[in-house]
Short mmCIF file of C-alpha atoms and ligand atoms in Angstrom, two decimals:
data_model
loop_
_atom_site.label_atom_id
_atom_site.label_comp_id
_atom_site.label_asym_id
_atom_site.label_seq_id
_atom_site.Cartn_x
_atom_site.Cartn_y
_atom_site.Cartn_z
CA MET A 1 -17.65 -32.92 -28.34
CA SER A 2 -17.72 -29.58 -26.49
CA ALA A 3 -15.03 -28.81 -23.86
CA SER A 4 -16.36 -28.62 -20.29
CA LYS A 5 -16.77 -25.18 -18.73
CA PRO A 6 -13.77 -24.23 -16.54
CA ALA A 7 -14.29 -24.03 -12.77
CA PRO A 8 -15.50 -20.64 -11.48
CA ILE A 9 -13.09 -18.29 -9.78
CA LEU A 10 -13.36 -18.00 -6.01
CA VAL A 11 -13.70 -14.39 -4.84
CA ASP A 12 -13.23 -13.28 -1.22
CA LEU A 13 -12.66 -9.53 -1.35
CA LYS A 14 -13.41 -7.56 1.82
CA PHE A 15 -13.99 -4.39 -0.23
CA ASN A 16 -17.38 -2.69 -0.58
CA PRO A 17 -19.62 -5.79 -0.93
CA ASP A 18 -22.24 -4.12 -3.16
CA THR A 19 -19.61 -2.86 -5.60
CA VAL A 20 -17.90 -6.26 -5.77
CA ALA A 21 -21.23 -8.05 -6.36
CA ARG A 22 -22.28 -5.55 -9.06
CA ILE A 23 -19.02 -5.61 -11.00
CA LEU A 24 -18.67 -9.40 -10.74
CA LYS A 25 -21.82 -9.65 -12.89
CA THR A 26 -19.78 -8.58 -15.93
CA ALA A 27 -16.47 -10.28 -15.08
CA PHE A 28 -15.16 -13.84 -15.60
CA LEU A 29 -17.99 -14.55 -18.05
CA ASP A 30 -16.24 -17.63 -19.47
CA ARG A 31 -16.13 -19.38 -16.10
CA GLY A 32 -18.30 -17.45 -13.62
CA SER A 33 -17.39 -16.70 -10.03
CA ILE A 34 -18.20 -17.80 -6.51
CA ASN A 35 -18.42 -14.78 -4.27
CA ILE A 36 -17.86 -15.84 -0.69
CA ALA A 37 -19.95 -12.84 0.47
CA ASP A 38 -22.97 -14.30 -1.31
CA PRO A 39 -25.07 -16.20 1.32
CA GLU A 40 -25.84 -18.86 -1.32
CA THR A 41 -22.20 -20.01 -1.27
CA LYS A 42 -22.39 -20.89 2.44
CA GLY A 43 -21.39 -24.53 2.93
CA ARG A 44 -20.50 -25.03 -0.78
CA ASP A 45 -17.64 -27.47 -1.38
CA LEU A 46 -14.76 -25.32 -2.72
CA SER A 47 -12.33 -28.17 -3.35
CA ASP A 48 -12.95 -28.14 -7.12
CA LEU A 49 -11.72 -24.53 -7.57
CA ASP A 50 -8.44 -23.59 -9.29
CA TYR A 51 -8.14 -19.83 -8.78
CA ALA A 52 -8.90 -17.47 -5.90
CA LEU A 53 -8.95 -13.67 -5.79
CA LEU A 54 -8.45 -12.53 -2.20
CA TRP A 55 -8.29 -9.47 0.04
CA LYS A 56 -8.45 -10.16 3.79
CA PRO A 57 -10.03 -13.59 3.17
CA ASP A 58 -11.81 -15.68 5.79
CA ALA A 59 -9.35 -17.45 8.10
CA ASP A 60 -10.52 -20.91 6.96
CA LEU A 61 -10.48 -20.07 3.24
CA PHE A 62 -7.49 -22.25 2.31
CA GLU A 63 -8.83 -25.15 4.35
CA ARG A 64 -12.10 -24.92 2.43
CA ALA A 65 -10.34 -24.52 -0.95
CA PRO A 66 -7.30 -26.82 -0.72
CA ASN A 67 -6.71 -27.40 -4.45
CA LEU A 68 -6.01 -23.89 -5.74
CA LYS A 69 -3.48 -23.54 -8.57
CA VAL A 70 -2.96 -19.75 -8.42
CA ILE A 71 -3.84 -17.10 -5.82
CA PHE A 72 -4.48 -13.51 -6.89
CA SER A 73 -4.23 -10.65 -4.40
CA GLY A 74 -6.89 -7.97 -4.54
CA GLY A 75 -4.17 -5.39 -3.90
CA ALA A 76 -0.48 -4.74 -4.35
CA GLY A 77 0.21 -6.12 -0.88
CA VAL A 78 -0.24 -9.77 0.05
CA ASP A 79 0.17 -9.64 3.83
CA SER A 80 -3.55 -10.18 4.52
CA PHE A 81 -3.31 -13.89 3.74
CA MET A 82 0.37 -14.89 3.87
CA ASN A 83 0.00 -16.24 7.41
CA LEU A 84 -3.36 -17.99 7.05
CA PRO A 85 -3.41 -21.73 7.82
CA GLY A 86 -3.21 -24.01 4.80
CA LEU A 87 -1.78 -21.38 2.38
CA PRO A 88 -0.90 -23.69 -0.55
CA ASP A 89 2.52 -23.64 -2.21
CA VAL A 90 1.26 -22.15 -5.49
CA PRO A 91 2.06 -18.88 -7.30
CA ILE A 92 0.71 -15.72 -5.64
CA VAL A 93 0.12 -12.83 -8.04
CA ARG A 94 0.06 -9.20 -6.81
CA PHE A 95 -2.14 -6.51 -8.34
CA VAL A 96 0.07 -4.15 -10.34
CA ASP A 97 -1.91 -1.50 -12.16
CA HIS A 98 -1.08 1.84 -13.78
CA SER A 99 -4.03 3.65 -12.23
CA LEU A 100 -3.28 2.35 -8.72
CA THR A 101 0.37 3.40 -9.08
CA THR A 102 -0.59 6.84 -10.36
CA ARG A 103 -3.04 7.42 -7.51
CA MET A 104 -0.44 6.43 -4.93
CA SER A 105 2.06 8.90 -6.38
CA GLU A 106 -0.60 11.63 -6.33
CA TRP A 107 -1.16 10.91 -2.62
CA VAL A 108 2.56 10.94 -1.84
CA VAL A 109 3.22 14.17 -3.75
CA MET A 110 0.16 15.81 -2.16
CA GLN A 111 1.28 14.89 1.37
CA CYS A 112 4.84 16.12 0.78
CA LEU A 113 3.47 19.41 -0.54
CA MET A 114 1.06 19.75 2.42
CA HIS A 115 3.99 19.59 4.85
CA GLN A 116 6.28 21.73 2.68
CA ARG A 117 3.61 24.45 2.36
CA GLY A 118 2.53 24.40 6.02
CA GLN A 119 -1.04 23.30 5.23
CA ALA A 120 -1.80 22.21 8.81
CA GLU A 121 -1.08 25.73 10.05
CA HIS A 122 -3.16 27.26 7.23
CA ASP A 123 -6.07 24.98 8.20
CA ARG A 124 -5.73 25.98 11.86
CA LEU A 125 -5.77 29.69 11.04
CA GLN A 126 -8.67 29.33 8.60
CA ARG A 127 -10.80 27.77 11.32
CA LYS A 128 -10.10 30.86 13.45
CA HIS A 129 -10.81 33.22 10.47
CA GLU A 130 -7.22 34.49 10.73
CA TRP A 131 -5.13 35.78 7.82
CA GLY A 132 -1.62 34.42 8.50
CA LYS A 133 0.86 34.50 5.65
CA GLN A 134 3.71 31.99 5.64
CA VAL A 135 6.81 31.76 3.49
CA ALA A 136 7.35 28.10 2.66
CA PRO A 137 10.74 26.65 1.70
CA GLU A 138 11.10 25.65 -1.94
CA ALA A 139 10.78 21.93 -2.69
CA SER A 140 14.45 21.88 -3.72
CA GLU A 141 15.45 22.83 -0.16
CA LEU A 142 13.96 19.58 1.15
CA THR A 143 15.16 16.00 0.83
CA VAL A 144 12.42 13.40 0.53
CA GLY A 145 13.65 9.90 1.43
CA VAL A 146 11.52 7.16 -0.12
CA MET A 147 11.69 3.75 1.61
CA GLY A 148 10.77 0.99 -0.84
CA LEU A 149 11.85 1.38 -4.47
CA GLY A 150 9.45 -1.10 -6.03
CA VAL A 151 6.59 -0.37 -8.42
CA LEU A 152 5.11 2.36 -6.20
CA GLY A 153 8.32 3.82 -4.78
CA GLN A 154 9.94 4.26 -8.19
CA ASP A 155 6.91 6.07 -9.61
CA ALA A 156 6.67 8.32 -6.54
CA VAL A 157 10.39 9.15 -6.86
CA LYS A 158 9.87 10.27 -10.48
CA LYS A 159 6.93 12.52 -9.65
CA LEU A 160 8.52 14.02 -6.53
CA THR A 161 11.56 14.84 -8.66
CA VAL A 162 9.37 16.63 -11.21
CA MET A 163 7.98 18.76 -8.35
CA GLY A 164 11.54 19.85 -7.57
CA PHE A 165 12.19 17.90 -4.36
CA ASN A 166 15.64 16.51 -3.78
CA VAL A 167 14.81 12.79 -3.67
CA ILE A 168 16.79 9.87 -2.26
CA GLY A 169 15.71 6.23 -2.03
CA TRP A 170 16.28 3.14 0.09
CA SER A 171 15.56 -0.51 -0.63
CA ARG A 172 16.70 -3.96 0.49
CA THR A 173 18.84 -4.47 -2.63
CA ALA A 174 20.84 -1.74 -4.39
CA LYS A 175 19.09 0.17 -7.20
CA GLN A 176 20.33 2.53 -9.89
CA ILE A 177 17.77 5.23 -10.66
CA ASP A 178 18.71 8.19 -12.84
CA GLY A 179 19.07 11.45 -10.96
CA ILE A 180 18.62 10.15 -7.43
CA GLU A 181 20.97 8.87 -4.76
CA THR A 182 20.03 5.37 -3.60
CA PHE A 183 20.94 3.32 -0.56
CA ASP A 184 20.65 -0.41 0.13
CA ALA A 185 19.84 -2.09 3.46
CA ALA A 186 23.34 -1.42 4.81
CA GLY A 187 23.03 2.31 4.04
CA LEU A 188 20.02 2.84 6.31
CA ASP A 189 21.58 5.30 8.78
CA ALA A 190 23.23 7.38 6.03
CA PHE A 191 19.88 7.54 4.20
CA LEU A 192 17.96 8.62 7.33
CA SER A 193 20.52 11.29 8.27
CA LYS A 194 19.85 13.09 4.96
CA THR A 195 16.04 12.82 5.06
CA ASP A 196 13.65 15.70 5.89
CA ILE A 197 10.46 13.96 4.73
CA LEU A 198 10.40 10.18 5.10
CA VAL A 199 7.97 8.34 2.79
CA GLY A 200 7.18 4.70 3.65
CA LEU A 201 6.17 2.46 0.74
CA LEU A 202 7.37 -0.86 2.14
CA PRO A 203 5.43 -4.15 2.16
CA LEU A 204 4.65 -5.78 5.52
CA THR A 205 7.04 -8.67 6.23
CA PRO A 206 8.67 -9.91 9.43
CA GLU A 207 11.60 -7.53 8.70
CA THR A 208 9.40 -4.45 8.26
CA THR A 209 7.09 -5.09 11.24
CA LYS A 210 7.36 -2.23 13.83
CA PHE A 211 10.13 -0.81 11.65
CA TYR A 212 9.11 2.88 11.86
CA ASN A 213 9.81 3.38 15.55
CA ALA A 214 11.40 5.85 17.97
CA ALA A 215 14.96 4.69 17.19
CA LEU A 216 14.41 5.21 13.46
CA PHE A 217 12.75 8.63 13.86
CA SER A 218 15.67 9.80 16.03
CA LYS A 219 18.05 9.24 13.08
CA LEU A 220 16.21 11.57 10.67
CA ARG A 221 17.78 14.95 9.88
CA GLN A 222 16.94 17.66 12.39
CA GLY A 223 17.22 21.34 11.46
CA GLY A 224 16.50 21.01 7.73
CA ALA A 225 14.37 23.58 5.88
CA LEU A 226 11.23 22.41 7.75
CA GLY A 227 13.02 22.50 11.10
CA LYS A 228 11.84 19.04 12.08
CA PRO A 229 11.46 15.92 9.95
CA VAL A 230 8.10 14.54 8.85
CA PHE A 231 6.94 10.91 8.56
CA ILE A 232 4.59 9.79 5.76
CA ASN A 233 3.38 6.18 5.48
CA ALA A 234 1.17 4.47 2.92
CA GLY A 235 2.82 1.03 3.07
CA ARG A 236 1.33 -0.93 5.96
CA GLY A 237 0.25 0.20 9.43
CA LYS A 238 1.83 -2.74 11.24
CA SER A 239 5.20 -1.41 10.06
CA GLN A 240 4.75 1.62 12.33
CA VAL A 241 4.70 1.98 16.11
CA GLU A 242 1.92 4.50 16.62
CA ALA A 243 2.79 5.23 20.26
CA ASP A 244 6.28 6.21 19.04
CA ILE A 245 4.83 8.50 16.34
CA VAL A 246 2.69 10.26 18.95
CA SER A 247 5.58 10.73 21.39
CA ALA A 248 7.98 11.79 18.61
CA ILE A 249 5.53 14.53 17.58
CA GLU A 250 4.80 15.58 21.17
CA SER A 251 8.51 15.77 22.01
CA GLY A 252 9.46 17.56 18.77
CA VAL A 253 11.50 14.73 17.21
CA LEU A 254 8.96 14.77 14.35
CA GLY A 255 7.27 17.93 13.06
CA GLY A 256 4.26 16.09 11.61
CA ALA A 257 3.01 13.00 9.84
CA SER A 258 0.70 11.79 7.07
CA LEU A 259 -0.72 8.33 7.62
CA ASP A 260 -2.93 6.28 5.31
CA VAL A 261 -2.38 2.95 7.09
CA PHE A 262 -2.66 1.98 10.75
CA GLU A 263 -1.83 -0.79 13.22
CA VAL A 264 -5.57 -1.37 13.59
CA GLU A 265 -7.98 -0.38 10.80
CA PRO A 266 -10.29 1.46 10.98
CA LEU A 267 -8.18 3.70 13.23
CA PRO A 268 -10.00 3.58 16.61
CA SER A 269 -11.82 6.83 17.39
CA GLU A 270 -9.89 7.17 20.67
CA SER A 271 -6.46 7.18 18.93
CA PRO A 272 -4.53 10.37 19.80
CA LEU A 273 -3.37 10.54 16.17
CA TRP A 274 -6.74 12.00 15.09
CA ASP A 275 -6.20 15.24 17.01
CA LEU A 276 -2.44 15.66 16.91
CA PRO A 277 -1.32 18.96 15.31
CA GLY A 278 0.50 18.47 12.01
CA VAL A 279 -0.96 15.01 11.39
CA PHE A 280 -2.97 14.23 8.26
CA ILE A 281 -5.05 11.03 8.35
CA THR A 282 -6.57 9.24 5.34
CA PRO A 283 -8.55 5.96 5.66
CA HIS A 284 -6.32 3.53 3.71
CA ASP A 285 -7.48 4.93 0.41
CA ALA A 286 -4.25 6.36 -0.98
CA ALA A 287 -4.52 3.88 -3.86
CA SER A 288 -7.51 1.58 -3.48
CA SER A 289 -7.89 -1.20 -6.04
CA GLU A 290 -10.52 -0.43 -8.68
CA GLU A 291 -12.61 -3.58 -9.21
CA ASN A 292 -12.98 -3.41 -13.03
CA ALA A 293 -9.22 -3.03 -13.48
CA LEU A 294 -8.57 -5.77 -10.91
CA PHE A 295 -10.89 -8.30 -12.56
CA ARG A 296 -9.41 -7.56 -16.04
CA HIS A 297 -5.89 -8.08 -14.61
CA VAL A 298 -6.93 -11.47 -13.16
CA GLU A 299 -8.54 -12.49 -16.48
CA ARG A 300 -5.30 -11.57 -18.31
CA GLN A 301 -3.15 -13.53 -15.87
CA ILE A 302 -5.40 -16.62 -16.04
CA ALA A 303 -5.23 -16.49 -19.85
CA ARG A 304 -1.42 -16.37 -19.68
CA PHE A 305 -1.32 -19.25 -17.20
CA GLU A 306 -3.62 -21.43 -19.26
CA GLN A 307 -1.65 -20.69 -22.45
CA GLY A 308 1.56 -21.79 -20.73
CA GLN A 309 3.04 -18.27 -20.49
CA PRO A 310 4.68 -17.10 -17.24
CA LEU A 311 2.48 -15.29 -14.72
CA GLN A 312 3.46 -11.68 -14.01
CA TYR A 313 4.00 -9.92 -10.63
CA VAL A 314 4.55 -13.19 -8.75
CA VAL A 315 5.44 -12.90 -5.07
CA ASP A 316 8.76 -14.33 -3.89
CA ARG A 317 7.63 -16.59 -1.03
CA ASN A 318 11.01 -16.37 0.75
CA ARG A 319 11.04 -12.55 0.77
CA GLY A 320 7.32 -12.38 1.57
CA TYR A 321 6.47 -9.70 -1.02
P1 LIG B 1 7.09 -3.87 -4.57
O1 LIG B 1 7.16 -5.29 -4.17
O2 LIG B 1 7.13 -3.50 -6.00
O3 LIG B 1 8.28 -3.06 -3.85
C1 LIG B 1 8.63 -3.24 -2.51
C2 LIG B 1 9.89 -2.45 -2.21
O4 LIG B 1 10.17 -2.53 -0.82
C3 LIG B 1 11.12 -2.99 -2.95
O5 LIG B 1 11.95 -1.93 -3.38
C4 LIG B 1 11.84 -3.79 -1.86
O6 LIG B 1 13.25 -3.88 -2.00
C5 LIG B 1 11.51 -2.95 -0.64
N1 LIG B 1 11.65 -3.75 0.58
C6 LIG B 1 10.91 -4.82 0.97
N2 LIG B 1 11.36 -5.30 2.15
C7 LIG B 1 12.39 -4.50 2.50
C8 LIG B 1 13.26 -4.50 3.60
N3 LIG B 1 13.18 -5.40 4.59
N4 LIG B 1 14.21 -3.55 3.65
C9 LIG B 1 14.33 -2.65 2.64
N5 LIG B 1 13.53 -2.60 1.56
C10 LIG B 1 12.58 -3.53 1.49
O7 LIG B 1 5.78 -3.29 -3.88
P2 LIG B 1 4.88 -2.04 -4.35
O8 LIG B 1 5.74 -0.87 -4.57
O9 LIG B 1 3.98 -2.45 -5.44
O10 LIG B 1 3.98 -1.83 -3.04
C11 LIG B 1 4.55 -1.57 -1.78
C12 LIG B 1 3.50 -1.69 -0.68
O11 LIG B 1 2.60 -0.58 -0.71
C13 LIG B 1 2.55 -2.89 -0.75
O12 LIG B 1 3.18 -4.06 -0.30
C14 LIG B 1 1.42 -2.46 0.14
O13 LIG B 1 1.72 -2.82 1.47
C15 LIG B 1 1.43 -0.93 0.01
N6 LIG B 1 0.24 -0.41 -0.69
C16 LIG B 1 -0.59 0.45 -0.03
C17 LIG B 1 -1.67 0.99 -0.67
C18 LIG B 1 -2.54 2.00 0.01
O14 LIG B 1 -3.59 2.35 -0.53
N7 LIG B 1 -2.14 2.51 1.16
C19 LIG B 1 -2.00 0.64 -2.07
C20 LIG B 1 -1.06 -0.27 -2.67
C21 LIG B 1 0.02 -0.77 -1.98
P3 LIG B 1 13.92 -4.63 -3.24
O15 LIG B 1 13.67 -3.72 -4.41
O16 LIG B 1 15.34 -4.72 -2.89
O17 LIG B 1 13.22 -5.96 -3.38
C1 LIG B 2 -2.89 -2.62 -1.54
C2 LIG B 2 -3.66 -1.74 -0.69
O1 LIG B 2 -2.01 -3.36 -1.06
O2 LIG B 2 -4.69 -1.18 -1.15
O3 LIG B 2 -3.12 -2.61 -2.77
O4 LIG B 2 -3.30 -1.53 0.47
#
């Protein structure tokens, strides 16, 4: 007697729909998939499905699929569905991937170097066809403070250190990382007072919502080798107060910023951030998930689950990340 085919995997990924549809054709071949973006799935009963792969899913997704056994996030963060009604009490698996981590560190190192080397001023002069030499401080004259020492923060710390920056790190619980000074939650003010370039790689949770605000910016070191501190964020936009970033730059509390994430995405065209001197904007693509790698990761985790091995990269529901 042949075993029955396992239930297809439910996919609701608000990525590029054509790319998702194309790459799904060669993924999950043993069980198939139900892509919520496919009009043919409209009205289908989803109560027989065991696994869902999600990024910004429909608000009624968990009500339509109430019997899931494991939820996979389409990214490293899980905030896009943690507050949806009916979220079942089952394991939630984040996407942890070497390529994603590497691309995030490239973005972080690039942004730190752009501020260190005065790239905004070079761009301004180039547009005016002006030849204006600058002498930048050396990386070792600057302290980069990385907030969040998880998968992404720890890799960024390593690569910033290779570039010669003096690096310090902050996380909820204490960490020991060779060659860098670390601070736990209680050491926040001491950490900020040493930081010239603040790098945000925190997940969005109730504790980190509106966390990067005027009070926090005012505690960063003034008068370091860049003169004024700089704020860089690739964690989540709802962790930052954009009105406070704008006023901190206008009043000289901050010398500049690099932002990949925003309170509202896409960043509205009327946001003052677009035109503020010293601000670099990227459209939440510091480390986008690559679909082939994502689908392989989900296949590996399902195989582990079905063989009775522990799932990897499981979210702690109490911490929210
Ligand atoms: P991890 O879960 O591996 O690490 C999270 C880190 O943040 C941990 O060090 C954790 O501390 C710390 N942290 C969480 N809450 C707090 C808090 N309240 N106070 C202090 N520290 C805290 O996550 P990743 O490194 O994999 O990813 C981080 C985030 O980056 C994602 O959640 C996502 O939002 C964002 N991201 C953005 C991308 C982009 O393209 N812009 C791409 C991928 C991810 P502790 O170690 O003590 O638990
Ligand atoms: C993620 C992201 O969380 O791309 O992976 O933001």
